[in-house]
Amino acid sequence: MFSFFRTPLLLAAALTTSLAGAASLDFGASYAPAGGTLLQDGVFRVGVQDVQIAGFGLAAGLGTRGLDAALSRSLVLPGLGVVRVRADGAAQYTGGLRGGLSLSGTAGPIALTLTARAWNAGLTRFDPLARWAELAPDLRDNGAALGVAARYRLNREVVLNVAGDLGGQSSLLAQAELRQEALNYRLGLRAGQGVLGVAAGVTYTDPDSGLNAALDLLAGPDTLGLSGHLGLDGALGEGSSVRVFAAYEPWRSTSEVLRYGAQASLVVGTGTLNLEGYGGSRGAGQQGFGLKVRYLLPLEAPERDQGGQETPAQP
């Protein structure tokens, strides 16, 4: 069993000594029973986040199923605003590949995001828990997808949003959002392959208590969808958070129709510990669940002032 963990652990040791400028080390382990042994159904990964190289941000990891990396950069263009570019990829030891590119930017009241993805290996071959993500993933074994999201702020209270996907189940969502103090209201329409309905939702946010909650409904002649989440910051101490979510979307054909999960984050030592549990189903008799543990360890411990309070580490 030691050989199962030996390579990732050796990588972590090497990264600790050679990448002192990295923001943090990232250790993770996940498990979703699928009829195999613990080692077959589990995944262990170690990586780094926010390594700065020539103005680019690098994240990379090595796991028991494969390798992954992401490269990103933000640029300020005079007269246009901020533009962000991100490219990511993953390779499985057995030969599966996944890759993606995203481009986002803002110019005054307008924000635009474009994404493109292609793969020849299903997402769950890299991460067995990904099938129950809050935002429905494309679970096809191979394929490609394009996405676009645009936001236009009419004024401080009204925002127009449009998001579209072209892929295994293409659809378009257009909504108007009304923001009033702690409440945000949404109303619009979703249309596409196998889906047509009115989309409505509300979000409540209270910065003082750390409470945030949302509920969204999609209803049409042959369409039904219901999703929501509830979160609370500081529930497990300073710097902590807890969150639960659920989504029931029987109109989806490329993802699980029922997805739910619980997430908790808390400060442990000089790092942050994340505990997550997920579950869901595609239909009757196809229930599943999974667990994930993740620990983020900063390579530069925060300094403390004379009163014992943490202060940001100096570059």
XYZ file of C-alpha atoms in Angstrom:
315
model
C 0.000 0.000 0.000
C 2.892 2.349 0.671
C 3.832 2.352 -3.011
C 0.342 3.716 -3.754
C 1.167 6.919 -1.880
C 4.950 7.041 -2.305
C 5.188 9.009 -5.565
C 2.772 11.814 -4.550
C 4.491 12.154 -1.173
C 7.925 12.388 -2.784
C 6.552 15.069 -5.114
C 5.232 17.030 -2.149
C 8.646 16.946 -0.494
C 10.324 18.159 -3.670
C 7.801 20.948 -4.170
C 8.225 22.121 -0.588
C 11.950 22.653 -1.054
C 12.003 23.925 -4.656
C 8.882 26.123 -4.915
C 9.209 28.402 -1.915
C 7.356 31.119 -3.797
C 4.194 29.043 -4.160
C 1.155 30.110 -2.185
C 0.285 26.674 -0.843
C 0.597 22.930 -1.099
C -2.619 21.055 -1.830
C -3.193 17.552 -0.423
C -6.399 15.675 -1.250
C -8.002 12.264 -1.029
C -11.427 11.197 -2.306
C -13.396 7.958 -2.340
C -16.591 6.888 -4.090
C -17.568 3.195 -3.781
C -17.960 1.619 -7.217
C -17.591 -2.092 -6.533
C -13.786 -2.139 -6.449
C -11.189 -2.089 -3.703
C -10.347 0.965 -1.626
C -7.335 1.691 -3.813
C -9.303 1.225 -7.039
C -12.194 3.485 -6.035
C -10.117 6.088 -4.198
C -7.918 8.918 -5.478
C -4.973 10.584 -3.749
C -3.511 13.840 -5.121
C -0.855 16.346 -4.107
C -0.158 19.624 -5.847
C 0.634 23.317 -5.643
C -1.442 26.450 -6.152
C -0.656 30.031 -7.170
C 2.955 29.524 -8.239
C 3.976 32.792 -9.927
C 6.148 32.357 -13.031
C 6.862 35.317 -15.313
C 3.525 36.917 -14.561
C 1.546 33.691 -14.913
C -0.204 31.772 -12.145
C 0.467 28.036 -12.169
C -1.409 25.237 -10.418
C -0.334 21.625 -10.879
C -0.924 18.266 -9.288
C 0.021 14.617 -9.402
C -2.427 11.945 -8.326
C -2.858 8.232 -8.307
C -4.889 8.415 -11.541
C -3.050 11.094 -13.492
C -1.523 14.559 -13.815
C -3.201 17.968 -14.070
C -2.104 21.566 -14.560
C -3.593 25.024 -15.092
C -1.969 28.235 -16.270
C -3.638 31.646 -15.893
C -2.901 35.309 -16.371
C -4.693 38.633 -15.873
C -4.041 41.659 -18.054
C -5.194 45.249 -17.768
C -5.964 46.655 -21.229
C -6.295 50.453 -21.413
C -9.801 51.459 -22.372
C -11.154 47.896 -22.087
C -10.625 46.723 -18.522
C -9.322 43.476 -17.072
C -8.896 40.367 -19.231
C -8.258 36.937 -17.718
C -7.021 33.886 -19.618
C -6.857 30.348 -18.223
C -5.794 27.076 -19.837
C -6.017 23.740 -18.056
C -5.433 20.108 -18.875
C -5.325 16.662 -17.322
C -3.798 13.386 -18.472
C -4.607 9.957 -17.125
C -1.920 7.313 -16.864
C -4.075 5.018 -18.998
C -4.170 7.565 -21.829
C -7.274 9.715 -21.263
C -6.978 13.465 -21.870
C -9.031 16.533 -20.997
C -8.333 20.161 -21.832
C -10.003 23.535 -21.568
C -9.536 27.232 -22.302
C -11.425 30.202 -20.857
C -11.299 33.898 -21.616
C -13.084 36.500 -19.517
C -13.070 40.247 -19.316
C -14.867 43.365 -18.180
C -15.403 46.692 -19.895
C -17.465 49.161 -17.933
C -20.905 47.626 -17.211
C -20.267 44.597 -19.461
C -18.662 41.289 -18.424
C -18.090 38.433 -20.867
C -16.764 34.877 -20.441
C -16.000 32.375 -23.212
C -15.067 28.730 -22.568
C -14.094 25.741 -24.700
C -13.480 22.152 -23.590
C -12.638 18.839 -25.270
C -11.945 15.371 -23.894
C -11.658 11.684 -24.738
C -12.078 10.421 -21.168
C -15.044 10.861 -18.847
C -14.742 13.333 -15.984
C -15.270 10.653 -13.316
C -12.167 8.789 -14.489
C -10.182 11.715 -13.052
C -12.436 12.596 -10.103
C -15.095 10.050 -9.016
C -16.990 12.726 -7.046
C -17.307 15.149 -9.953
C -20.604 13.598 -11.106
C -22.387 15.118 -8.092
C -21.031 18.670 -8.430
C -23.475 21.482 -7.677
C -23.192 22.847 -11.221
C -24.158 19.950 -13.475
C -21.076 18.586 -15.316
C -21.018 16.911 -18.733
C -20.432 13.223 -17.981
C -20.035 11.977 -21.554
C -17.055 9.687 -22.133
C -15.809 11.899 -24.962
C -16.871 15.109 -26.639
C -16.494 18.874 -26.757
C -18.422 21.859 -25.441
C -18.522 25.622 -25.860
C -19.922 28.116 -23.384
C -20.635 31.822 -23.233
C -21.820 34.019 -20.363
C -22.523 37.732 -20.535
C -23.618 40.243 -17.912
C -24.778 43.812 -18.433
C -25.385 46.138 -15.499
C -28.176 48.571 -16.294
C -27.790 50.326 -12.946
C -27.022 49.525 -9.308
C -30.200 47.465 -8.926
C -30.767 45.745 -12.293
C -28.430 43.294 -14.055
C -29.113 41.305 -17.241
C -27.528 37.845 -17.547
C -27.281 35.490 -20.538
C -25.534 32.096 -20.447
C -25.444 29.469 -23.167
C -23.897 26.022 -23.653
C -23.268 24.190 -26.923
C -22.476 20.517 -26.423
C -24.161 17.319 -25.328
C -27.343 19.154 -24.298
C -27.296 22.692 -25.660
C -29.379 25.348 -23.911
C -29.646 29.086 -23.317
C -30.583 30.858 -20.083
C -31.564 34.545 -20.067
C -32.447 36.269 -16.798
C -32.951 39.708 -15.293
C -31.652 40.190 -11.751
C -33.018 42.744 -9.310
C -30.744 43.542 -6.376
C -32.338 45.045 -3.254
C -30.139 45.183 -0.152
C -29.813 41.612 1.160
C -32.091 40.053 -1.491
C -31.449 39.318 -5.166
C -34.382 38.271 -7.340
C -34.010 36.476 -10.701
C -36.554 35.900 -13.479
C -36.037 34.641 -17.018
C -36.288 31.754 -19.466
C -34.278 28.625 -20.268
C -34.663 26.939 -23.653
C -32.774 24.185 -25.446
C -32.557 20.448 -26.100
C -35.182 18.769 -23.933
C -35.819 21.867 -21.837
C -38.168 24.857 -21.992
C -39.353 26.746 -18.957
C -39.504 29.867 -16.850
C -36.533 30.268 -14.506
C -37.009 32.124 -11.230
C -34.881 32.425 -8.121
C -33.952 34.411 -5.033
C -30.734 34.802 -3.039
C -30.381 36.127 0.502
C -27.020 37.350 1.826
C -26.263 38.766 5.278
C -22.577 39.798 5.600
C -22.944 40.481 9.323
C -24.007 36.937 10.240
C -22.255 35.176 7.343
C -25.524 33.584 6.237
C -26.259 33.092 2.557
C -29.028 31.091 0.901
C -30.463 30.651 -2.575
C -33.370 28.862 -4.222
C -34.016 28.475 -7.975
C -36.990 26.973 -9.792
C -37.356 25.979 -13.454
C -40.868 25.122 -14.629
C -42.366 24.488 -18.075
C -44.828 22.236 -19.933
C -42.474 19.225 -19.757
C -39.680 20.709 -17.664
C -38.994 20.751 -13.940
C -35.953 21.810 -11.954
C -35.265 22.821 -8.378
C -31.955 23.751 -6.769
C -30.703 25.624 -3.742
C -27.964 26.061 -1.198
C -27.472 27.249 2.376
C -24.172 28.494 3.794
C -22.857 29.995 7.016
C -19.443 31.569 7.597
C -17.750 31.297 10.978
C -19.882 28.389 12.170
C -16.804 26.323 13.155
C -14.611 29.192 14.306
C -12.866 32.129 12.715
C -12.112 31.562 9.052
C -14.468 28.578 8.793
C -17.559 27.947 6.694
C -20.212 25.280 6.170
C -22.424 24.803 3.138
C -25.060 22.368 1.897
C -26.663 22.196 -1.550
C -29.117 20.107 -3.545
C -30.276 20.069 -7.168
C -33.054 18.057 -8.813
C -33.051 18.501 -12.600
C -34.743 15.565 -14.377
C -34.510 17.382 -17.718
C -30.743 16.911 -17.891
C -29.455 14.110 -20.155
C -25.666 14.392 -19.747
C -25.431 14.557 -15.948
C -26.957 13.163 -12.764
C -30.516 14.391 -12.314
C -30.198 14.462 -8.503
C -27.111 15.928 -6.840
C -26.517 16.989 -3.236
C -23.600 17.677 -0.962
C -22.213 19.168 2.221
C -18.961 21.085 2.598
C -17.073 22.326 5.655
C -13.894 24.391 5.808
C -11.937 25.216 8.956
C -8.507 26.409 10.003
C -6.264 23.604 11.274
C -2.733 24.559 12.259
C -1.305 26.917 9.657
C -3.511 25.536 6.888
C -7.128 24.993 5.917
C -8.940 21.661 6.109
C -11.869 20.985 3.757
C -14.294 18.110 4.371
C -16.826 17.286 1.661
C -19.521 14.697 1.058
C -21.562 14.234 -2.132
C -24.296 12.001 -3.473
C -26.975 11.675 -6.094
C -28.507 9.516 -8.790
C -29.361 9.356 -12.484
C -32.546 7.381 -11.844
C -34.209 4.809 -9.628
C -31.795 2.270 -8.177
C -28.668 4.191 -9.199
C -27.785 6.003 -6.005
C -24.165 6.845 -5.230
C -22.068 8.828 -2.788
C -18.512 9.927 -2.156
C -16.252 11.614 0.405
C -13.341 14.016 -0.011
C -10.694 15.403 2.369
C -8.415 18.255 1.330
C -5.747 20.235 3.170
C -4.222 23.496 1.906
C -0.889 24.354 3.521
C 0.672 27.796 2.884
C 4.404 27.594 2.237
C 4.876 30.969 3.928
C 3.332 30.945 7.391
C 1.556 34.202 8.357
C 3.518 36.504 10.617
C 2.124 37.628 13.953
C 2.180 41.106 15.436
C 3.070 41.905 19.032
C -0.518 41.217 20.093
C -0.413 37.716 18.664
C -2.673 38.514 15.714
C -1.876 37.098 12.300
C -0.629 39.521 9.634
C -0.066 38.768 5.968
C 3.336 37.335 5.101
C 5.582 39.802 3.325
C 6.678 38.955 -0.241
